[in-house]
Short mmCIF file of C-alpha atoms and ligand atoms in Angstrom, two decimals:
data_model
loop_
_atom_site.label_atom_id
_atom_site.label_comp_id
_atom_site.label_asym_id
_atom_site.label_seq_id
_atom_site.Cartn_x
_atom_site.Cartn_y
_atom_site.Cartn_z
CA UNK A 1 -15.89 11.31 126.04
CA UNK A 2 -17.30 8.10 126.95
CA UNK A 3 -20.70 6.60 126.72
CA UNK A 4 -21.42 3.85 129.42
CA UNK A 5 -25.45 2.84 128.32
CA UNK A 6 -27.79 3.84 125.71
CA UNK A 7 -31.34 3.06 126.28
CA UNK A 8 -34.33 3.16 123.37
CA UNK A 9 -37.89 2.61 123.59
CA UNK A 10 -39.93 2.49 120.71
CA UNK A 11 -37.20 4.35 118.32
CA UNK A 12 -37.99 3.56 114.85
CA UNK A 13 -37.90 -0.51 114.48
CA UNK A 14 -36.35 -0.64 117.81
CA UNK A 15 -38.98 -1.34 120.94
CA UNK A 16 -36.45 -1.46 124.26
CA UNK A 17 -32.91 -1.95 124.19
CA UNK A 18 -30.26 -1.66 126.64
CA UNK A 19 -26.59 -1.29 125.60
CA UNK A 20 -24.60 -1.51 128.28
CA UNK A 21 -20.79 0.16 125.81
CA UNK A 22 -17.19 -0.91 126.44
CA UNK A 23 -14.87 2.02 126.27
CA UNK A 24 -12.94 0.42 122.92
CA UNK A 25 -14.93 -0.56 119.83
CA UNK A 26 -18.25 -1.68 120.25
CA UNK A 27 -19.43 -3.60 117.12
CA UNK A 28 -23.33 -4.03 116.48
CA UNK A 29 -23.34 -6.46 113.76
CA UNK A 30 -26.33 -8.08 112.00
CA UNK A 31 -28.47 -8.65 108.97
CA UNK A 32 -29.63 -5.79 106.24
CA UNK A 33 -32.83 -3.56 107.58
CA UNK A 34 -32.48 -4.88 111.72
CA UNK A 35 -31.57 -1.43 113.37
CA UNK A 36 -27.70 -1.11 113.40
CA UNK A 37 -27.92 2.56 111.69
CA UNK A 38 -31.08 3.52 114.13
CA UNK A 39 -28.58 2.68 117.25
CA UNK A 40 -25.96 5.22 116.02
CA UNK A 41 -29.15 7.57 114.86
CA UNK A 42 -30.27 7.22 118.09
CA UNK A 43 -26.97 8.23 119.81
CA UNK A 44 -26.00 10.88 117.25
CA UNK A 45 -29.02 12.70 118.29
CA UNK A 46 -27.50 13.61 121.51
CA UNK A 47 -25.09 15.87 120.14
CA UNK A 48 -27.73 18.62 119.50
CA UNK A 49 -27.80 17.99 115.64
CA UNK A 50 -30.24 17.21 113.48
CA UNK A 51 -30.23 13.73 112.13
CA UNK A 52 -27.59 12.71 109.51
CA UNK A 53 -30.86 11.44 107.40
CA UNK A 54 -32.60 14.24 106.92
CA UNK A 55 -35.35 12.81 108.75
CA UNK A 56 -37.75 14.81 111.27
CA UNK A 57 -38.71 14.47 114.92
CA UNK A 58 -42.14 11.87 114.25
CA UNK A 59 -39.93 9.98 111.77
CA UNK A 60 -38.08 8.03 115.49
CA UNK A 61 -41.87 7.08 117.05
CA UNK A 62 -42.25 3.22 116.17
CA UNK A 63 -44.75 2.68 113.85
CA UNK A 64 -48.47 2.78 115.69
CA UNK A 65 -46.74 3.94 118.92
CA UNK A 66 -47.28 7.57 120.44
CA UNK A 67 -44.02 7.95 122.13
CA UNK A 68 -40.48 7.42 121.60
CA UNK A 69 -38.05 7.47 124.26
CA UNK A 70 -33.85 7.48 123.93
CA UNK A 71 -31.40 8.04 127.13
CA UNK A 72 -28.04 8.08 127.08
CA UNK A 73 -25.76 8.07 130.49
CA UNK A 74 -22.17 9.11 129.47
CA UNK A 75 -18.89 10.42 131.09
CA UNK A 76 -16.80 13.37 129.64
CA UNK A 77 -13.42 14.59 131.19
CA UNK A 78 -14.52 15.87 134.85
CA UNK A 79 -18.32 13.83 135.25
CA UNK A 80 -20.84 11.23 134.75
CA UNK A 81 -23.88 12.66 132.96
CA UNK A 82 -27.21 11.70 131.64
CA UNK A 83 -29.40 12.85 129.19
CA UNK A 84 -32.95 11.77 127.51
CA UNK A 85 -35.17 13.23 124.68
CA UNK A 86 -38.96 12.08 124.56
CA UNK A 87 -40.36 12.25 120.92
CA UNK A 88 -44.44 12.52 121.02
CA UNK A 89 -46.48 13.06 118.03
CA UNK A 90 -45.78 16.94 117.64
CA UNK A 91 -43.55 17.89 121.19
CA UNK A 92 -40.40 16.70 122.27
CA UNK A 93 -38.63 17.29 125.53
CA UNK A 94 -35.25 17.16 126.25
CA UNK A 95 -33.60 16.82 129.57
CA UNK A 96 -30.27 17.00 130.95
CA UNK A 97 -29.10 15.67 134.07
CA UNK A 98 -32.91 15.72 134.76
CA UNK A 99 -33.17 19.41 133.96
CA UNK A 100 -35.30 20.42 130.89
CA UNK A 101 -33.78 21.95 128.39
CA UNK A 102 -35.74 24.29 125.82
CA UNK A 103 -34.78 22.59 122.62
CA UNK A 104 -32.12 20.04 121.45
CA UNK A 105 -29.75 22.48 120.12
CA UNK A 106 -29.24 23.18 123.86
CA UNK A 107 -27.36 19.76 124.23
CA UNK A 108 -24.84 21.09 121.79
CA UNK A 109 -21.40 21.10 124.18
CA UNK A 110 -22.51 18.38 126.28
CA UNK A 111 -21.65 15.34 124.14
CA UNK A 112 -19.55 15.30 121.35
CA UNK A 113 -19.47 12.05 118.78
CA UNK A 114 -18.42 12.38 114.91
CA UNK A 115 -20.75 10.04 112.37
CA UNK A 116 -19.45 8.44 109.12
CA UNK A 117 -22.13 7.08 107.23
CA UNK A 118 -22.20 5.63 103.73
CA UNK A 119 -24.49 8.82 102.76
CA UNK A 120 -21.61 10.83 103.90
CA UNK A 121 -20.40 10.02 101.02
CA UNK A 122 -22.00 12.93 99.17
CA UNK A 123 -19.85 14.78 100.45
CA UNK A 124 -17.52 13.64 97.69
CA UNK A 125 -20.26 12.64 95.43
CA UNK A 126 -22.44 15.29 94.83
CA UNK A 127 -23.05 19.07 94.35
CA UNK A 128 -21.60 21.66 96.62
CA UNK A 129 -24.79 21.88 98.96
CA UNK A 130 -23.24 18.84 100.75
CA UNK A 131 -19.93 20.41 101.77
CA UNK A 132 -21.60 23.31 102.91
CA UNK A 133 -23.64 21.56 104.88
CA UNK A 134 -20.83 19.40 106.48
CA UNK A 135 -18.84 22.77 107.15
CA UNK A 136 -22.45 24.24 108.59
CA UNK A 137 -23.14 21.17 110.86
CA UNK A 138 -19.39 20.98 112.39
CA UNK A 139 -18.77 24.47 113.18
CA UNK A 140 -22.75 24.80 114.06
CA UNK A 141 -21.43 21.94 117.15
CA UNK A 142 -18.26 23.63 117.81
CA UNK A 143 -19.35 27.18 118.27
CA UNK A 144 -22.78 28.48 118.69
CA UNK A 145 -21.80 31.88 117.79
CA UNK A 146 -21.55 30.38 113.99
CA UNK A 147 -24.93 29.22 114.15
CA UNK A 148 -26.50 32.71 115.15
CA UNK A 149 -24.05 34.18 112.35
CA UNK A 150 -25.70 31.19 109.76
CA UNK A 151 -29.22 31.99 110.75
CA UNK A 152 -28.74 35.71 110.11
CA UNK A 153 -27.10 35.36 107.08
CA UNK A 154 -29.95 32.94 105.79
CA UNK A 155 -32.58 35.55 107.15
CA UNK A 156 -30.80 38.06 104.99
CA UNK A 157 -30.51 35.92 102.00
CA UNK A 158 -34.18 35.75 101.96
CA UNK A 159 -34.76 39.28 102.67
CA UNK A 160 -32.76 40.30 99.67
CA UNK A 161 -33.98 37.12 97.23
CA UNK A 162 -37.52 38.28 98.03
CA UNK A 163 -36.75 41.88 97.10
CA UNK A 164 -35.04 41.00 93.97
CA UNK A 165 -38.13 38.95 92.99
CA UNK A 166 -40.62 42.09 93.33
CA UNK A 167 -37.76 45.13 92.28
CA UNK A 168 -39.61 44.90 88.74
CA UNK A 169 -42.91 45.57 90.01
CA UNK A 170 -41.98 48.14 92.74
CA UNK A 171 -38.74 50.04 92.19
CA UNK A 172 -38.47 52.19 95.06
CA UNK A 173 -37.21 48.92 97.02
CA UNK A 174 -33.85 49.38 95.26
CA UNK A 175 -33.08 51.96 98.20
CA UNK A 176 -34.05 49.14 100.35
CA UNK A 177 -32.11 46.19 98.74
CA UNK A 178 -28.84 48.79 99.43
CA UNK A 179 -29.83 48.37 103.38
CA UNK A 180 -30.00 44.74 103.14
CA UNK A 181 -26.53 44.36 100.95
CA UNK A 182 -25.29 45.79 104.36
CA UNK A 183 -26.90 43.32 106.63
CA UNK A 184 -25.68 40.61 103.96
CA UNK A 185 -22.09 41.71 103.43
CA UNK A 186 -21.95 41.68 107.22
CA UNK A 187 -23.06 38.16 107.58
CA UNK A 188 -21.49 36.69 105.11
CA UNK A 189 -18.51 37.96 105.93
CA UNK A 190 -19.06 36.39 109.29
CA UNK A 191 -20.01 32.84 108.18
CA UNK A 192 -16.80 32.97 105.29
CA UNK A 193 -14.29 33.78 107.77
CA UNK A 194 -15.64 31.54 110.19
CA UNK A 195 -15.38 28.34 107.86
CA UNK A 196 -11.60 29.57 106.09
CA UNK A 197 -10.20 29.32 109.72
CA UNK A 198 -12.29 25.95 109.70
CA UNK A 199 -10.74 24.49 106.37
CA UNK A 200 -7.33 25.79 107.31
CA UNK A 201 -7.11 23.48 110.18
CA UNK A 202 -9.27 20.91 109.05
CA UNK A 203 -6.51 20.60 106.21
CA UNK A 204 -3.86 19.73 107.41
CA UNK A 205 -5.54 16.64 109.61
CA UNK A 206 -7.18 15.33 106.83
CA UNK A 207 -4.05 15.65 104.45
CA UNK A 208 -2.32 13.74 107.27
CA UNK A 209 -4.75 11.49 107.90
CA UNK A 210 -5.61 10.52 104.33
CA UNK A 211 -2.07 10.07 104.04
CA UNK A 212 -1.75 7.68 106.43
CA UNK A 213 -5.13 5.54 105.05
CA UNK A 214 -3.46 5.35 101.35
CA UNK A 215 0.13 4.40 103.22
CA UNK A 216 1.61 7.87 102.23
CA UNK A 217 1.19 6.79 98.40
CA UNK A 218 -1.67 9.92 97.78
CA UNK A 219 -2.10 13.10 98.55
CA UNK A 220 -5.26 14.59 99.91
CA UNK A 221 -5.72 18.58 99.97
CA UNK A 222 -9.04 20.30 100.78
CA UNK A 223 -9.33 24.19 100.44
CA UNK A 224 -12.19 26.59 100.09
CA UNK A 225 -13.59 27.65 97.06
CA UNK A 226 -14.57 30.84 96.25
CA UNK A 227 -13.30 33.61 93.41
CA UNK A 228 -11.09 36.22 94.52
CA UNK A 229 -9.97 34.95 98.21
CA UNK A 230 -6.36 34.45 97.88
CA UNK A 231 -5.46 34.89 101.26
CA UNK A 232 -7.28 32.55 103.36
CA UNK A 233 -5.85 35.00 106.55
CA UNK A 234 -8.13 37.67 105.23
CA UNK A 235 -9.70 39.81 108.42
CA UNK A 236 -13.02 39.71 109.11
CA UNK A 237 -13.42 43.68 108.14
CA UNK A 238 -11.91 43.23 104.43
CA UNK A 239 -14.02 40.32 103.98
CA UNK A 240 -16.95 42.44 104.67
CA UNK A 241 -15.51 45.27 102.39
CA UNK A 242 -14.89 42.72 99.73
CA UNK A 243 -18.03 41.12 100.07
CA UNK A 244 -20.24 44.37 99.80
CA UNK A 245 -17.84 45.40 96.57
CA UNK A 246 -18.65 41.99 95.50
CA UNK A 247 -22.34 42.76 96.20
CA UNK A 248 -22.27 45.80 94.14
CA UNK A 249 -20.66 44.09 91.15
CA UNK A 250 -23.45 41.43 91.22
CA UNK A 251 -26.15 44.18 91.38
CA UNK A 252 -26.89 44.09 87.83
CA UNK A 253 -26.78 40.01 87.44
CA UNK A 254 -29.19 40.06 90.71
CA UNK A 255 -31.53 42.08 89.19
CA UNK A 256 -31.74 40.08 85.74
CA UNK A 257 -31.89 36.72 87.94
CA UNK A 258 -34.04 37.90 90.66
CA UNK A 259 -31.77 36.13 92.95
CA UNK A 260 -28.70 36.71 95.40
CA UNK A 261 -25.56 35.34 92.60
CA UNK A 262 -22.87 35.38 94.84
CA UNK A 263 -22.28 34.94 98.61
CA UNK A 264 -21.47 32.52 101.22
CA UNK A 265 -24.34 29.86 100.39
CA UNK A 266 -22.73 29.34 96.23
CA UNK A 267 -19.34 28.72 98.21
CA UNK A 268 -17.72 25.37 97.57
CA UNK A 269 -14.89 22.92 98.62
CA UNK A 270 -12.16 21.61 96.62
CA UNK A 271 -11.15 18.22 97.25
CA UNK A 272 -8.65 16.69 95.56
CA UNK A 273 -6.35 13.42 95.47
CA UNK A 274 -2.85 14.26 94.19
CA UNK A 275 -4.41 17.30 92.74
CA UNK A 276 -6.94 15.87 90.75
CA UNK A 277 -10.89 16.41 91.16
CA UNK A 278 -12.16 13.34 93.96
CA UNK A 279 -15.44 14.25 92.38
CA UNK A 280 -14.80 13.87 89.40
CA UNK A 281 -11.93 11.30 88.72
CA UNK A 282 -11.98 9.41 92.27
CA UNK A 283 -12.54 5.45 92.69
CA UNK A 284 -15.35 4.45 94.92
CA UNK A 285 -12.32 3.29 97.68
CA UNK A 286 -10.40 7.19 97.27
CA UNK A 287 -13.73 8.75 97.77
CA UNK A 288 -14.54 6.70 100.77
CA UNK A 289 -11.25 7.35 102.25
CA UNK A 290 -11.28 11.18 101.19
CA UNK A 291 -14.92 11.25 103.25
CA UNK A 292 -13.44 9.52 106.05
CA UNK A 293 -10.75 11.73 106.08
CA UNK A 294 -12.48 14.87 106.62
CA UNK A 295 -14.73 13.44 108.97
CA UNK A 296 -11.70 11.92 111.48
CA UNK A 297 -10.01 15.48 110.51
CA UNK A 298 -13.61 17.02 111.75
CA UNK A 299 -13.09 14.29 115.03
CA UNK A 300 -9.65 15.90 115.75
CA UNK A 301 -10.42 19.68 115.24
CA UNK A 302 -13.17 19.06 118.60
CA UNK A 303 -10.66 17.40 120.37
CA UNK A 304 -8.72 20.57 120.06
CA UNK A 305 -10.70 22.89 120.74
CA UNK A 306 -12.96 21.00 123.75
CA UNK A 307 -10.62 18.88 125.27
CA UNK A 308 -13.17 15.85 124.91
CA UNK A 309 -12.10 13.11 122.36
CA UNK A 310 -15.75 12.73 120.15
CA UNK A 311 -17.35 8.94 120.27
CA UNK A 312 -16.50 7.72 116.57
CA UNK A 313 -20.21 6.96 114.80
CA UNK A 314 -18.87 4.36 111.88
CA UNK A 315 -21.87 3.37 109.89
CA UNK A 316 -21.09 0.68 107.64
CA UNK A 317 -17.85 2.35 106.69
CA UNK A 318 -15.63 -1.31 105.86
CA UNK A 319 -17.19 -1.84 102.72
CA UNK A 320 -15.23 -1.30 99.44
CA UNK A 321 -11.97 -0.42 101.15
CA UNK A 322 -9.23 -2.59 100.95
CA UNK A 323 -7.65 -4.59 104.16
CA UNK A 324 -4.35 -2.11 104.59
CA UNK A 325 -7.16 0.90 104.93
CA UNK A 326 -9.64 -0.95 106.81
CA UNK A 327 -6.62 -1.47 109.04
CA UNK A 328 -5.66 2.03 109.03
CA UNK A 329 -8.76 2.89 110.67
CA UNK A 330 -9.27 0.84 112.93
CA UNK A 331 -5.51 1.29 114.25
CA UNK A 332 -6.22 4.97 113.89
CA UNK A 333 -9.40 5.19 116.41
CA UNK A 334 -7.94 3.03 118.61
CA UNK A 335 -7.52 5.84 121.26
CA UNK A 336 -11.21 6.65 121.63
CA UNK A 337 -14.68 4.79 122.05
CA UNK A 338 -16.50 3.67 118.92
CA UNK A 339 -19.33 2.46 117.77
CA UNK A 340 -19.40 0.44 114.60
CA UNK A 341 -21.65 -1.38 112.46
CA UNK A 342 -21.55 -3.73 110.08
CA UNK A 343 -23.35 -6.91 108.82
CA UNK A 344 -20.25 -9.47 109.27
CA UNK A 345 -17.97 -8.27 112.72
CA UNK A 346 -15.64 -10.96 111.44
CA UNK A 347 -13.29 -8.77 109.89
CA UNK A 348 -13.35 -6.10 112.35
CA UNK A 349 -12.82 -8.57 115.16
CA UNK A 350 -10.10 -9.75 113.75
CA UNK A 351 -7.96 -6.60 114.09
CA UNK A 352 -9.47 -5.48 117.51
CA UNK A 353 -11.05 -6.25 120.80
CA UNK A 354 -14.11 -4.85 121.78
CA UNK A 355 -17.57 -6.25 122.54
CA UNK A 356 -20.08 -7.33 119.74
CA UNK A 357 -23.51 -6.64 119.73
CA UNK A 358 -25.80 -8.78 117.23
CA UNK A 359 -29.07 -6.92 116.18
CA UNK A 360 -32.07 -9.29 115.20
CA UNK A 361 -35.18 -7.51 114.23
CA UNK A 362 -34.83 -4.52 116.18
CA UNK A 363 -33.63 -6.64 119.59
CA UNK A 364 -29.96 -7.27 121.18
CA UNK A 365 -29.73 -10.77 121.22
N1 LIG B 1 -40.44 4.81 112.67
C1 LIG B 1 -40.17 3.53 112.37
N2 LIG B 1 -40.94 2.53 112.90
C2 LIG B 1 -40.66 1.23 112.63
N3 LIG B 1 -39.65 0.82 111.83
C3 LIG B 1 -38.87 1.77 111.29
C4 LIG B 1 -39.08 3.16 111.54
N4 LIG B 1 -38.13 3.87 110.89
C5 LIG B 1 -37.37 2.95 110.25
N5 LIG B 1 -37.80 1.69 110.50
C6 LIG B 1 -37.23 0.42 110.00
O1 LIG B 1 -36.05 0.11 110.70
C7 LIG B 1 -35.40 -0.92 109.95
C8 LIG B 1 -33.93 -0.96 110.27
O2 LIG B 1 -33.28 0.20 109.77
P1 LIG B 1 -31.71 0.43 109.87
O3 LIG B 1 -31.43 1.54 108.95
O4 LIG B 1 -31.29 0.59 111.27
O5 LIG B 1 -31.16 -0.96 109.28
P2 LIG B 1 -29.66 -1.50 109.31
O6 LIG B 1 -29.61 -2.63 110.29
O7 LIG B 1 -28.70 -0.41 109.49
O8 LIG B 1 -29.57 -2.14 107.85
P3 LIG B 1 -28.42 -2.04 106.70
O9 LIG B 1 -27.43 -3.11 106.98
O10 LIG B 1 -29.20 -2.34 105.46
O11 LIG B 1 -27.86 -0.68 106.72
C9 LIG B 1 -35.75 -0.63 108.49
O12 LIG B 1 -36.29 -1.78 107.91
C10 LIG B 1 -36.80 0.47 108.56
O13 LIG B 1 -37.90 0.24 107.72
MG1 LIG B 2 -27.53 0.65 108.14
#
């Protein structure tokens, strides 16, 4: 997968800008606050996914502008494509290869990129809504099937939280909470074996390639948490016996809590350096490295299973890591086009070609 030009008008601090992208490492460098994370905003938007800051669709129009325009004209393994998303006050259209497309999530297969940014860094950081998320968003890009599975479930989770909050006041829905324990089990059963064939893969990359960033002097392992799943090659139909036995066990708690206690969205990873917690006992440079490594394991997993190496995304990601990992990384994404920022390209320069981009209030000078 190859980008050849991105194009923005009036994204965020960014009025027109065209980047015309070698296919090695392109480095936009420049001061705090000019626009280098907006540029790989901009482009990770074209994967279909949401943006990696939480932020909304009016969030991209310039300040006092009406519309905000983003194009991107890239190659995967058989064609040159194109694609452009037009962000108005409360619409947005989305077109591909000139043809409109009903929503973004429709771009999802077309182009495939992999973002680190510094925030990614929850992932190690904080509480277990992170890594659910990060497991949600890549398999949500790799198979669309997992995101009709994730909507369902959440549909059901809701369904059953809001009958646990009125069971007090109107018993008779216990007959109907048993109907949507069925509708639940059968979800989550979906979504958990969906993301322990995930992990298993995603695993062994990321061991190898953490390995490789700490010069084979740590080891990385990442495994799914949840009680009671000790084989991780558990069938889709025992899940979903398990999961309504687990359902039935919960009852009681459920009822007492007025909300769901177990199931697929309390589900956690474990991340560990040489089996100790990364959360808890890793230094800011192991934690960096342990996010990177899942994300480059996340980069090799599409690659797999499309065909298409993703664009790397590297926001920022230099800082606090030593010079033997900075150079593993760079060495290591050598083989595919990336986009990097930082604020001095001096020390990425130094260990590759590419072309540099410097960003000065929102313009490509
Ligand atoms: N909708 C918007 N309209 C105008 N400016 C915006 C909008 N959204 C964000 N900005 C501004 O864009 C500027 C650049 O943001 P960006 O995150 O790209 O900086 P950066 O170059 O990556 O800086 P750093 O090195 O600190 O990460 C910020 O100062 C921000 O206030
Ligand atoms: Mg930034």
């Amino acid at each position: 997968m190859k980008i050849n030009s991105v194009e923005l008008n009036n994204f965020r601090n960014i009025s027109s800008i065209e980047l015309q992208a070698t296919d090695g490492v392109n480095v936009i460098y420049g001061e705090n606050a000019q626009g280098k994370t907006n540029i790989l905003e901009a482009i990770w938007l074209f994967t279909g996914c949401k943006s990696f800051r939480g932020s909304k669709d009016p969030d991209f129009i310039k300040f006092g502008e009406e519309i905000a325009k983003i194009k991107l004209s890239f190659s995967d393994n058989t064609r040159e494509k194109k694609s452009e998303i037009v962000y108005a006050n409360k619409k947005k259209n989305v077109f591909l290869n000139d043809v409109p497309l009903k929503s973004s999530a429709e771009l999802i297969g077309s182009f495939y990129g992999v973002i680190f940014s510094p925030s990614h860094l929850s992932l190690i950081k904080d509480g277990p809504s992170e890594r659910r998320r990060f497991l949600d968003t890549a398999l949500c890009q790799l198979k669309p099937s997992y995101a009709e599975h994730l909507a369902g479930f959440k549909r059901s989770l809701m369904q059953r939280n809001a009958i646990l909050k009125d069971l007090h006041l109107s018993p008779q829905l216990y007959d109907v909470l048993d109907t949507w324990d069925d509708s639940f089990a059968r979800y989550s059963a979906a979504v958990i074996s969906e993301r322990l064939k995930y992990i298993k893969i995603l695993s062994e990359y990321s061991k190898e390639i953490y390995a490789g960033i700490s010069e084979y002097k740590e080891d990385f392992s990442v495994s799914y948490s949840r009680k009671d799943i000790s084989d991780i090659n558990i069938s889709y139909k025992d899940l979903y016996i398990s999961e309504l036995e687990k359902l039935k066990e919960a009852r009681k708690d459920d009822v007492i809590y007025r909300t769901s206690t177990v199931g697929p969205h309390r589900d956690d990873l474990d991340i560990s350096i040489n089996n100790i917690s990364a959360r808890s006992f890793g230094s800011q440079g192991q934690q960096r490295s342990c996010a990177l490594a899942l994300k480059l394991g996340e980069s090799e997993i599409i690659k797999k299973i499309t065909g298409e190496t993703p664009v790397a995304l590297l926001d920022d990601v230099m800082s606090e890591l030593d010079e033997k990992r900075q150079d593993y990384i760079l060495n290591h994404i050598k083989d595919r086009q990336v986009f990097l920022t930082c604020c001095d390209p001096s020390q990425v320069l130094r260990l590759c070609s590419g072309k540099s981009f410097l960003i000065k209030g929102g313009k490509l000078t």
